[in-house]
Short mmCIF file of N, CA and C in Angstrom, two decimals:
data_model
loop_
_atom_site.label_atom_id
_atom_site.label_comp_id
_atom_site.label_asym_id
_atom_site.label_seq_id
_atom_site.Cartn_x
_atom_site.Cartn_y
_atom_site.Cartn_z
N MET A 1372 32.00 -64.44 -7.61
CA MET A 1372 32.73 -62.78 -6.88
C MET A 1372 33.81 -63.05 -5.40
N LYS A 1373 33.24 -64.95 -5.37
CA LYS A 1373 34.33 -64.78 -4.06
C LYS A 1373 35.97 -66.31 -4.64
N THR A 1374 35.04 -66.47 -5.42
CA THR A 1374 36.24 -66.63 -6.16
C THR A 1374 37.92 -65.96 -6.86
N LEU A 1375 37.04 -64.00 -6.85
CA LEU A 1375 38.19 -63.50 -7.18
C LEU A 1375 38.46 -62.60 -5.63
N LYS A 1376 38.04 -63.38 -5.11
CA LYS A 1376 38.42 -62.70 -2.91
C LYS A 1376 39.21 -63.89 -2.44
N THR A 1377 38.70 -64.76 -3.19
CA THR A 1377 40.53 -66.43 -2.98
C THR A 1377 41.30 -66.30 -3.67
N VAL A 1378 41.68 -65.52 -4.63
CA VAL A 1378 42.71 -65.34 -5.26
C VAL A 1378 43.49 -64.20 -4.32
N THR A 1379 42.51 -63.37 -4.72
CA THR A 1379 42.99 -62.25 -4.14
C THR A 1379 43.83 -61.92 -3.06
N GLY A 1380 43.47 -62.84 -2.64
CA GLY A 1380 44.22 -63.36 -0.83
C GLY A 1380 44.83 -63.92 -1.05
N ALA A 1381 45.09 -65.34 -2.22
CA ALA A 1381 46.47 -65.84 -2.11
C ALA A 1381 47.20 -65.43 -2.57
N MET A 1382 47.36 -64.05 -3.71
CA MET A 1382 48.15 -63.22 -3.62
C MET A 1382 48.63 -62.80 -3.08
N LEU A 1383 47.54 -62.22 -1.99
CA LEU A 1383 48.54 -61.05 -1.17
C LEU A 1383 49.00 -62.27 0.06
N ALA A 1384 48.85 -63.44 0.10
CA ALA A 1384 49.44 -64.22 1.28
C ALA A 1384 50.98 -64.79 0.69
N THR A 1385 51.23 -64.45 -0.90
CA THR A 1385 52.14 -65.39 -1.11
C THR A 1385 53.37 -63.73 -1.31
N MET A 1386 53.06 -62.83 -2.06
CA MET A 1386 53.18 -61.94 -2.09
C MET A 1386 54.30 -61.54 -0.66
N ALA A 1387 53.29 -61.74 0.63
CA ALA A 1387 53.45 -61.42 1.71
C ALA A 1387 55.27 -62.21 2.40
N ILE A 1388 54.79 -63.57 1.58
CA ILE A 1388 55.90 -64.41 2.69
C ILE A 1388 57.33 -64.20 1.52
N GLY A 1389 56.98 -63.84 0.78
CA GLY A 1389 58.30 -63.76 -0.34
C GLY A 1389 58.93 -62.28 -0.31
N LEU A 1390 58.05 -61.00 0.69
CA LEU A 1390 58.99 -60.60 1.57
C LEU A 1390 59.51 -60.56 2.60
N ALA A 1391 59.54 -61.58 3.65
CA ALA A 1391 59.58 -61.59 5.01
C ALA A 1391 60.79 -62.65 4.43
N LEU A 1392 60.92 -63.16 3.38
CA LEU A 1392 62.02 -64.45 3.65
C LEU A 1392 63.11 -63.89 2.93
N PRO A 1393 64.62 -63.96 3.69
CA PRO A 1393 65.69 -63.56 2.92
C PRO A 1393 65.83 -63.98 1.53
N ALA A 1394 66.76 -63.05 0.89
CA ALA A 1394 66.65 -63.33 -0.74
C ALA A 1394 67.79 -64.52 -0.61
N SER A 1395 67.53 -65.29 -0.79
CA SER A 1395 68.17 -67.20 -0.63
C SER A 1395 69.76 -66.58 -1.77
N ALA A 1396 70.09 -65.80 -2.55
CA ALA A 1396 70.93 -65.61 -3.45
C ALA A 1396 71.98 -65.00 -2.46
N HIS A 1397 71.71 -64.83 -1.85
CA HIS A 1397 72.68 -64.13 -0.79
C HIS A 1397 73.61 -65.25 -0.11
N ILE A 1398 74.48 -64.79 0.26
CA ILE A 1398 75.62 -65.49 0.86
C ILE A 1398 74.94 -64.62 2.76
N THR A 1399 75.20 -66.23 3.21
CA THR A 1399 73.89 -66.06 4.53
C THR A 1399 74.77 -66.77 5.76
N PHE A 1400 74.56 -66.31 6.88
CA PHE A 1400 75.29 -67.38 8.23
C PHE A 1400 74.04 -68.34 7.99
N GLU A 1401 73.99 -69.54 8.79
CA GLU A 1401 73.18 -70.63 8.86
C GLU A 1401 72.28 -70.14 9.97
N ASN A 1402 73.60 -70.04 11.08
CA ASN A 1402 72.73 -68.72 12.44
C ASN A 1402 72.45 -67.86 11.81
N LYS A 1403 70.78 -67.29 12.98
CA LYS A 1403 70.16 -66.46 12.61
C LYS A 1403 70.29 -64.92 13.15
N GLU A 1404 70.72 -65.75 14.76
CA GLU A 1404 70.22 -64.72 15.96
C GLU A 1404 71.86 -65.16 16.43
N VAL A 1405 71.91 -64.93 17.88
CA VAL A 1405 73.27 -65.04 18.94
C VAL A 1405 72.87 -64.52 19.61
N ALA A 1406 73.84 -64.60 20.77
CA ALA A 1406 73.39 -64.30 21.98
C ALA A 1406 75.29 -63.93 22.80
N PRO A 1407 74.61 -61.97 23.30
CA PRO A 1407 75.40 -61.29 23.17
C PRO A 1407 76.71 -61.96 25.18
N GLY A 1408 77.67 -62.00 24.78
CA GLY A 1408 78.93 -63.17 25.36
C GLY A 1408 78.91 -64.30 24.86
N ALA A 1409 78.37 -64.72 24.50
CA ALA A 1409 78.40 -66.34 23.81
C ALA A 1409 79.30 -66.48 22.82
N THR A 1410 80.11 -67.95 22.99
CA THR A 1410 81.08 -68.05 21.98
C THR A 1410 80.02 -69.47 21.03
N VAL A 1411 80.37 -68.39 19.43
CA VAL A 1411 79.16 -69.48 18.49
C VAL A 1411 80.06 -69.62 17.66
N LYS A 1412 79.37 -71.05 16.52
CA LYS A 1412 79.98 -71.21 15.60
C LYS A 1412 79.25 -70.44 14.79
N PHE A 1413 80.03 -70.28 13.70
CA PHE A 1413 79.03 -68.91 12.22
C PHE A 1413 79.60 -70.21 11.53
N VAL A 1414 78.27 -70.51 10.38
CA VAL A 1414 78.14 -70.84 9.30
C VAL A 1414 77.89 -70.33 8.19
N LEU A 1415 79.04 -69.51 6.85
CA LEU A 1415 78.54 -69.10 6.06
C LEU A 1415 78.64 -69.98 5.04
N ARG A 1416 77.02 -69.50 4.72
CA ARG A 1416 76.97 -70.17 3.09
C ARG A 1416 77.05 -69.49 2.50
N LEU A 1417 77.51 -70.18 0.69
CA LEU A 1417 77.68 -69.38 0.03
C LEU A 1417 77.17 -70.14 -1.29
N PRO A 1418 76.02 -69.38 -1.23
CA PRO A 1418 74.67 -70.27 -2.09
C PRO A 1418 75.27 -70.71 -3.86
N HIS A 1419 76.25 -70.11 -4.14
CA HIS A 1419 76.59 -70.23 -6.12
C HIS A 1419 78.10 -69.73 -5.44
N GLY A 1420 78.46 -69.45 -7.56
CA GLY A 1420 79.80 -68.94 -8.20
C GLY A 1420 79.65 -67.48 -8.20
N CYS A 1421 80.06 -66.84 -8.49
CA CYS A 1421 80.19 -65.18 -9.24
C CYS A 1421 79.64 -65.30 -9.99
N SER A 1422 78.08 -64.67 -10.50
CA SER A 1422 77.96 -64.13 -11.36
C SER A 1422 78.33 -66.03 -12.78
N GLY A 1423 78.15 -67.47 -12.37
CA GLY A 1423 78.28 -68.46 -13.15
C GLY A 1423 79.93 -68.69 -13.18
N LYS A 1424 80.45 -67.75 -12.52
CA LYS A 1424 82.04 -68.31 -12.66
C LYS A 1424 82.70 -69.24 -11.30
N THR A 1425 83.49 -70.02 -11.35
CA THR A 1425 83.69 -70.82 -10.39
C THR A 1425 84.32 -69.56 -8.72
N THR A 1426 84.07 -69.88 -8.05
CA THR A 1426 84.68 -69.36 -6.37
C THR A 1426 86.20 -69.97 -6.20
N THR A 1427 86.92 -68.72 -6.23
CA THR A 1427 88.16 -69.70 -6.15
C THR A 1427 88.64 -69.01 -5.11
N GLY A 1428 88.48 -68.03 -3.45
CA GLY A 1428 88.85 -67.17 -3.00
C GLY A 1428 87.24 -66.90 -2.12
N VAL A 1429 87.32 -67.36 -0.37
CA VAL A 1429 86.44 -66.10 0.40
C VAL A 1429 87.08 -65.52 1.30
N ARG A 1430 87.32 -64.49 1.78
CA ARG A 1430 87.57 -63.37 2.62
C ARG A 1430 86.75 -62.89 3.93
N ILE A 1431 86.83 -62.91 4.68
CA ILE A 1431 85.79 -62.12 6.21
C ILE A 1431 86.54 -61.04 6.49
N ALA A 1432 85.91 -60.35 7.12
CA ALA A 1432 86.60 -59.24 7.91
C ALA A 1432 85.93 -59.57 9.22
N ILE A 1433 86.86 -59.62 9.85
CA ILE A 1433 85.86 -60.14 11.48
C ILE A 1433 85.44 -58.16 12.14
N PRO A 1434 84.70 -57.59 12.19
CA PRO A 1434 83.60 -56.78 12.76
C PRO A 1434 84.61 -56.75 14.59
N ALA A 1435 84.74 -55.86 14.46
CA ALA A 1435 84.08 -54.88 16.27
C ALA A 1435 84.22 -56.43 17.33
N GLU A 1436 82.35 -56.34 16.96
CA GLU A 1436 81.37 -57.37 17.93
C GLU A 1436 81.66 -58.87 18.10
N LEU A 1437 83.60 -59.03 16.96
CA LEU A 1437 83.06 -60.64 17.12
C LEU A 1437 84.82 -60.55 17.92
N THR A 1438 85.41 -61.61 18.80
CA THR A 1438 86.84 -61.46 19.24
C THR A 1438 87.08 -62.47 19.69
N SER A 1439 87.77 -63.08 19.96
CA SER A 1439 88.90 -64.66 20.16
C SER A 1439 88.68 -65.45 18.30
N ALA A 1440 88.55 -65.45 17.33
CA ALA A 1440 87.37 -65.53 16.34
C ALA A 1440 88.57 -66.89 15.90
N LYS A 1441 88.10 -67.90 15.43
CA LYS A 1441 88.94 -69.11 14.93
C LYS A 1441 88.77 -69.90 13.81
N PRO A 1442 89.10 -69.80 12.98
CA PRO A 1442 88.18 -70.20 11.47
C PRO A 1442 88.68 -72.00 11.50
N GLN A 1443 88.02 -72.54 10.92
CA GLN A 1443 87.70 -73.89 10.22
C GLN A 1443 88.60 -73.97 9.18
N PRO A 1444 89.72 -75.22 8.96
CA PRO A 1444 90.20 -75.34 7.62
C PRO A 1444 89.63 -76.57 6.88
N LYS A 1445 89.19 -76.12 5.29
CA LYS A 1445 88.14 -76.94 4.89
C LYS A 1445 89.18 -77.39 3.59
N PRO A 1446 89.84 -78.83 3.45
CA PRO A 1446 90.23 -79.91 2.52
C PRO A 1446 90.75 -79.01 1.78
N GLY A 1447 91.27 -79.19 0.71
CA GLY A 1447 91.69 -78.06 -0.62
C GLY A 1447 91.66 -76.98 -0.71
N TRP A 1448 91.38 -76.03 0.08
CA TRP A 1448 91.73 -74.46 0.75
C TRP A 1448 92.38 -74.15 1.97
N THR A 1449 93.47 -73.38 1.43
CA THR A 1449 94.44 -72.69 1.80
C THR A 1449 94.17 -71.51 3.17
N LEU A 1450 93.89 -71.92 3.89
CA LEU A 1450 93.55 -70.66 5.19
C LEU A 1450 94.22 -69.98 5.48
N ALA A 1451 94.89 -68.35 6.11
CA ALA A 1451 95.02 -67.33 6.00
C ALA A 1451 94.15 -66.86 7.17
N ILE A 1452 94.86 -66.03 7.92
CA ILE A 1452 94.46 -64.97 9.23
C ILE A 1452 95.60 -63.85 9.17
N MET A 1453 94.62 -62.61 8.97
CA MET A 1453 95.41 -61.43 9.33
C MET A 1453 95.16 -60.68 10.18
N THR A 1454 95.74 -60.12 11.50
CA THR A 1454 95.40 -60.28 12.59
C THR A 1454 95.79 -58.27 12.57
N ASP A 1455 95.50 -57.71 14.21
CA ASP A 1455 95.71 -56.71 13.73
C ASP A 1455 96.95 -56.19 13.59
N ASP A 1456 97.89 -56.86 14.46
CA ASP A 1456 99.15 -56.10 13.93
C ASP A 1456 99.97 -56.57 12.57
N VAL A 1457 98.54 -56.59 11.26
CA VAL A 1457 99.35 -56.45 10.55
C VAL A 1457 100.33 -57.52 9.51
N HIS A 1458 100.54 -59.08 10.66
CA HIS A 1458 101.17 -59.68 10.08
C HIS A 1458 100.55 -60.78 9.77
N LYS A 1459 100.38 -60.93 8.11
CA LYS A 1459 99.51 -62.18 7.84
C LYS A 1459 100.52 -63.71 8.20
N ALA A 1460 99.84 -64.14 8.50
CA ALA A 1460 99.84 -65.72 9.58
C ALA A 1460 99.66 -67.32 8.80
N SER A 1461 99.72 -67.72 8.73
CA SER A 1461 99.32 -68.67 8.37
C SER A 1461 98.62 -69.74 9.49
N ALA A 1462 97.35 -70.39 8.95
CA ALA A 1462 96.83 -71.34 10.44
C ALA A 1462 97.61 -72.04 10.91
N GLU A 1463 98.70 -72.74 10.09
CA GLU A 1463 99.91 -73.21 10.77
C GLU A 1463 100.61 -73.08 12.22
N THR A 1464 100.58 -71.94 12.37
CA THR A 1464 101.73 -71.07 12.73
C THR A 1464 100.74 -71.29 14.38
N THR A 1465 101.97 -71.59 15.15
CA THR A 1465 101.89 -71.94 16.61
C THR A 1465 101.16 -70.81 17.92
N HIS A 1466 100.17 -71.71 18.24
CA HIS A 1466 99.23 -70.28 19.21
C HIS A 1466 100.12 -68.96 19.59
N ALA A 1467 100.44 -69.45 20.11
CA ALA A 1467 101.81 -68.37 21.48
C ALA A 1467 102.26 -66.94 20.33
N HIS A 1468 102.74 -67.82 18.91
CA HIS A 1468 102.78 -66.93 17.71
C HIS A 1468 101.54 -65.42 17.67
N ARG A 1469 100.57 -65.46 17.79
CA ARG A 1469 99.23 -65.02 17.32
C ARG A 1469 98.63 -64.62 18.51
N ALA A 1470 99.73 -65.47 20.06
CA ALA A 1470 98.94 -64.32 21.82
C ALA A 1470 98.84 -63.12 21.43
N GLY A 1471 97.81 -62.65 21.79
CA GLY A 1471 97.72 -60.72 21.97
C GLY A 1471 97.25 -59.88 20.52
N ALA A 1472 97.20 -60.96 20.06
CA ALA A 1472 96.84 -60.08 18.31
C ALA A 1472 95.44 -60.44 17.99
N THR A 1473 94.32 -59.47 17.62
CA THR A 1473 92.85 -59.93 17.46
C THR A 1473 92.61 -60.61 15.53
N ILE A 1474 92.56 -61.55 15.23
CA ILE A 1474 91.87 -60.86 13.93
C ILE A 1474 91.22 -60.93 13.04
N LYS A 1475 91.57 -59.96 12.12
CA LYS A 1475 90.70 -58.95 11.61
C LYS A 1475 90.40 -59.47 10.27
N GLU A 1476 90.57 -60.51 9.68
CA GLU A 1476 90.83 -61.55 8.32
C GLU A 1476 90.39 -62.51 8.14
N ILE A 1477 89.74 -63.26 7.72
CA ILE A 1477 90.41 -64.75 7.40
C ILE A 1477 89.92 -65.25 6.01
N SER A 1478 90.63 -66.07 5.25
CA SER A 1478 90.85 -66.26 4.36
C SER A 1478 90.67 -67.99 3.77
N TRP A 1479 89.81 -68.13 2.87
CA TRP A 1479 89.90 -69.52 2.64
C TRP A 1479 90.18 -69.68 0.80
N THR A 1480 91.65 -70.01 0.23
CA THR A 1480 91.89 -69.26 -0.71
C THR A 1480 92.28 -70.76 -1.51
N GLY A 1481 92.41 -70.02 -2.74
CA GLY A 1481 93.16 -71.97 -3.86
C GLY A 1481 92.17 -73.12 -3.83
N GLY A 1482 90.86 -73.03 -3.42
CA GLY A 1482 90.05 -74.01 -3.92
C GLY A 1482 89.18 -73.65 -4.66
N THR A 1483 88.30 -74.24 -5.08
CA THR A 1483 87.38 -74.29 -6.89
C THR A 1483 85.84 -74.79 -5.45
N LEU A 1484 84.87 -73.94 -6.39
CA LEU A 1484 83.74 -73.77 -6.17
C LEU A 1484 82.72 -73.14 -7.45
N GLU A 1485 82.57 -74.85 -7.95
CA GLU A 1485 81.71 -74.12 -9.22
C GLU A 1485 80.28 -73.27 -9.10
N ASP A 1486 79.71 -72.82 -10.04
CA ASP A 1486 78.64 -72.00 -9.74
C ASP A 1486 77.59 -72.74 -9.52
N ALA A 1487 77.46 -74.36 -9.52
CA ALA A 1487 76.55 -75.20 -9.78
C ALA A 1487 76.22 -75.93 -8.62
N TYR A 1488 77.11 -75.69 -7.54
CA TYR A 1488 77.06 -76.13 -6.20
C TYR A 1488 77.17 -74.73 -5.37
N TYR A 1489 77.05 -75.58 -4.10
CA TYR A 1489 77.39 -74.09 -2.95
C TYR A 1489 77.71 -75.32 -2.19
N ASP A 1490 78.59 -74.17 -0.02
CA ASP A 1490 79.69 -74.52 -0.32
C ASP A 1490 79.56 -73.82 1.68
N GLU A 1491 80.14 -74.30 2.66
CA GLU A 1491 80.15 -73.13 4.15
C GLU A 1491 81.23 -73.25 4.38
N PHE A 1492 81.46 -72.18 5.16
CA PHE A 1492 82.98 -72.01 5.55
C PHE A 1492 83.02 -71.50 7.07
N VAL A 1493 83.55 -72.15 8.04
CA VAL A 1493 82.92 -72.09 9.37
C VAL A 1493 84.35 -71.75 10.00
N PHE A 1494 83.99 -70.75 11.30
CA PHE A 1494 84.91 -69.71 12.18
C PHE A 1494 83.67 -69.74 13.52
N ARG A 1495 84.80 -69.95 14.29
CA ARG A 1495 83.90 -69.14 15.77
C ARG A 1495 84.40 -67.93 16.28
N ALA A 1496 83.41 -67.39 16.89
CA ALA A 1496 83.70 -66.42 18.03
C ALA A 1496 83.35 -66.21 19.11
N THR A 1497 83.81 -65.52 19.60
CA THR A 1497 82.80 -64.96 20.73
C THR A 1497 82.08 -63.54 20.48
N VAL A 1498 81.12 -63.35 21.26
CA VAL A 1498 80.01 -62.24 20.61
C VAL A 1498 80.09 -61.16 22.05
N SER A 1499 80.37 -59.97 21.48
CA SER A 1499 81.33 -59.21 22.40
C SER A 1499 79.68 -58.75 23.40
N LYS A 1500 79.65 -58.80 24.55
CA LYS A 1500 78.33 -58.60 25.56
C LYS A 1500 78.08 -57.17 25.55
N THR A 1501 78.80 -56.13 25.00
CA THR A 1501 78.14 -54.95 24.32
C THR A 1501 77.39 -54.61 23.26
N ALA A 1502 77.46 -55.94 21.96
CA ALA A 1502 76.86 -56.04 21.43
C ALA A 1502 75.64 -56.16 20.96
N ALA A 1503 74.59 -55.08 20.56
CA ALA A 1503 73.97 -55.03 20.64
C ALA A 1503 72.45 -54.69 18.87
N ASN A 1504 71.43 -54.99 18.32
CA ASN A 1504 70.91 -55.45 17.40
C ASN A 1504 70.94 -56.29 16.02
N ALA A 1505 72.55 -56.45 15.47
CA ALA A 1505 72.86 -56.85 14.29
C ALA A 1505 74.20 -57.16 15.05
N ILE A 1506 74.77 -58.42 13.66
CA ILE A 1506 76.44 -57.91 13.61
C ILE A 1506 76.89 -58.43 12.34
N PHE A 1507 77.09 -57.15 11.17
CA PHE A 1507 77.20 -57.30 9.65
C PHE A 1507 78.81 -57.53 9.79
N VAL A 1508 79.42 -58.98 9.15
CA VAL A 1508 80.58 -59.54 8.85
C VAL A 1508 80.57 -59.61 6.87
N PRO A 1509 81.28 -58.73 6.98
CA PRO A 1509 81.49 -58.89 5.22
C PRO A 1509 82.68 -59.31 4.99
N VAL A 1510 81.90 -59.45 3.62
CA VAL A 1510 82.84 -61.00 2.78
C VAL A 1510 82.96 -60.28 1.19
N VAL A 1511 83.87 -60.67 0.34
CA VAL A 1511 84.96 -60.75 -0.72
C VAL A 1511 85.01 -62.30 -0.90
N GLN A 1512 84.05 -62.48 -2.11
CA GLN A 1512 83.87 -63.54 -3.10
C GLN A 1512 85.03 -63.66 -4.10
N GLU A 1513 85.88 -64.17 -3.83
CA GLU A 1513 87.36 -64.04 -4.72
C GLU A 1513 86.32 -64.98 -6.28
N CYS A 1514 86.93 -64.73 -7.48
CA CYS A 1514 85.65 -65.59 -8.71
C CYS A 1514 86.89 -65.73 -9.58
N GLU A 1515 87.06 -67.28 -9.83
CA GLU A 1515 88.09 -66.87 -11.99
C GLU A 1515 87.86 -66.78 -12.49
N GLY A 1516 89.32 -65.83 -13.43
CA GLY A 1516 88.95 -64.87 -13.68
C GLY A 1516 90.11 -63.49 -12.68
N GLY A 1517 89.99 -63.68 -11.92
CA GLY A 1517 90.23 -62.50 -10.53
C GLY A 1517 89.69 -61.53 -10.46
N SER A 1518 88.16 -61.93 -10.92
CA SER A 1518 87.16 -60.35 -10.43
C SER A 1518 86.39 -60.58 -9.61
N VAL A 1519 85.87 -60.25 -8.76
CA VAL A 1519 85.16 -60.17 -7.19
C VAL A 1519 84.37 -59.31 -7.01
N ASP A 1520 83.14 -60.20 -6.36
CA ASP A 1520 82.12 -60.04 -5.51
C ASP A 1520 81.62 -59.48 -4.33
N ARG A 1521 81.91 -58.64 -3.84
CA ARG A 1521 82.00 -57.79 -2.72
C ARG A 1521 80.70 -57.93 -1.74
N TRP A 1522 80.15 -58.79 -0.67
CA TRP A 1522 79.11 -58.44 0.32
C TRP A 1522 79.65 -58.02 0.98
N ILE A 1523 79.28 -56.53 1.18
CA ILE A 1523 79.67 -55.75 2.09
C ILE A 1523 78.50 -54.64 2.49
N GLU A 1524 77.66 -54.55 1.34
CA GLU A 1524 76.31 -53.60 1.36
C GLU A 1524 76.48 -53.70 3.14
N ILE A 1525 75.99 -52.80 4.07
CA ILE A 1525 74.76 -52.01 5.55
C ILE A 1525 73.75 -52.08 4.57
N PRO A 1526 73.07 -51.82 6.02
CA PRO A 1526 71.51 -50.71 5.52
C PRO A 1526 71.41 -50.03 6.48
N ALA A 1527 70.97 -48.43 5.71
CA ALA A 1527 71.09 -47.85 6.42
C ALA A 1527 70.28 -48.24 7.86
N ALA A 1528 70.12 -46.65 8.70
CA ALA A 1528 69.05 -47.26 10.28
C ALA A 1528 68.09 -47.27 9.56
N GLY A 1529 67.04 -48.54 9.73
CA GLY A 1529 65.47 -48.14 9.56
C GLY A 1529 65.79 -49.32 7.82
N GLY A 1530 66.44 -49.99 7.42
CA GLY A 1530 67.03 -50.39 6.31
C GLY A 1530 67.07 -51.56 6.82
N VAL A 1531 66.62 -52.33 5.39
CA VAL A 1531 66.96 -54.45 5.73
C VAL A 1531 67.85 -54.35 4.41
N SER A 1532 68.32 -55.48 4.44
CA SER A 1532 69.65 -56.20 3.48
C SER A 1532 68.52 -56.28 2.35
N GLU A 1533 67.31 -56.86 2.63
CA GLU A 1533 66.88 -57.90 1.34
C GLU A 1533 66.59 -56.85 0.13
N ASP A 1534 67.03 -54.89 1.18
CA ASP A 1534 67.29 -54.11 -0.69
C ASP A 1534 67.94 -53.97 -0.95
N LEU A 1535 69.27 -54.94 -0.86
CA LEU A 1535 70.73 -54.29 -1.28
C LEU A 1535 71.14 -55.72 -2.31
N LYS A 1536 71.77 -54.81 -3.22
CA LYS A 1536 72.10 -56.15 -4.33
C LYS A 1536 72.87 -56.85 -3.60
N TYR A 1537 73.58 -56.37 -2.97
CA TYR A 1537 75.88 -57.27 -2.29
C TYR A 1537 75.46 -56.77 -0.67
N PRO A 1538 74.41 -57.72 0.30
CA PRO A 1538 74.60 -57.13 1.31
C PRO A 1538 75.87 -57.78 2.30
N ALA A 1539 75.99 -57.58 3.33
CA ALA A 1539 76.93 -58.37 4.31
C ALA A 1539 76.10 -59.21 4.45
N PRO A 1540 76.68 -61.31 5.01
CA PRO A 1540 76.44 -61.97 6.23
C PRO A 1540 75.50 -61.16 7.05
N SER A 1541 74.31 -61.36 7.92
CA SER A 1541 74.28 -60.68 9.50
C SER A 1541 73.66 -62.15 10.07
N VAL A 1542 73.87 -61.63 11.24
CA VAL A 1542 72.87 -62.07 12.75
C VAL A 1542 72.20 -61.16 13.55
N ARG A 1543 71.37 -61.80 13.72
CA ARG A 1543 70.04 -60.67 14.74
C ARG A 1543 71.16 -61.20 16.25
N VAL A 1544 71.26 -59.65 17.27
CA VAL A 1544 71.48 -59.91 18.65
C VAL A 1544 70.70 -60.12 19.45
N GLN A 1545 70.17 -61.19 20.53
CA GLN A 1545 69.16 -61.57 20.93
C GLN A 1545 69.28 -59.95 22.43
N PRO A 1546 67.80 -59.50 22.03
CA PRO A 1546 68.35 -58.67 23.55
C PRO A 1546 68.34 -59.48 24.94
#
C-alpha cells in the first residue's frame, strides 16, 4: 500500500511539472519578463525547423506595446525592416531615412537553419509604460519549399499559450 502511494505521488508530481513547463517545441523568448518603460534585448529562440524542413526566413511583427525596435544583423541572413509608412528599408539605410517611422516588422531571410539545429534572432525595443499582463509577438517561420509556420495564436482571456498549436511567443509584463 505504501508503495502504491509513493508511485501515485511521483506520477502526480511528474504530471504537475509537465503541465507547468512551457512546450519546448515552440518558439519562445529567452527573457520571460519585462518591465514597463524598460529597453529590453529580446532573444527569440527557434528550437527547430518546419516539420523537418530547413528554416529560410523569420519574420516578426512588432506589437504596439514595443517601440524603438532595433534588430541585430545575423551573418548569412538578410535583415530587413518594414515601417508604418509602408516603405520597406534595408538595415543598411541611414538612421535619418527612417526618422519618425515606427518599425512594424523585422525579417531575417536568405539564411538556413536546418531542422537538427536551433538558432536565436535578436532585437531590442522599449516596452510601453502602459503595457500590462503579457506582450505577444507574432512570428512567421518561412520554410524550405515555400511553406510557412505561423506562430501567431494568442490565447483567449483566461487561456494559456500551452494549449495552442502555434502560440505567438510572449513575455510577461511585471506589475
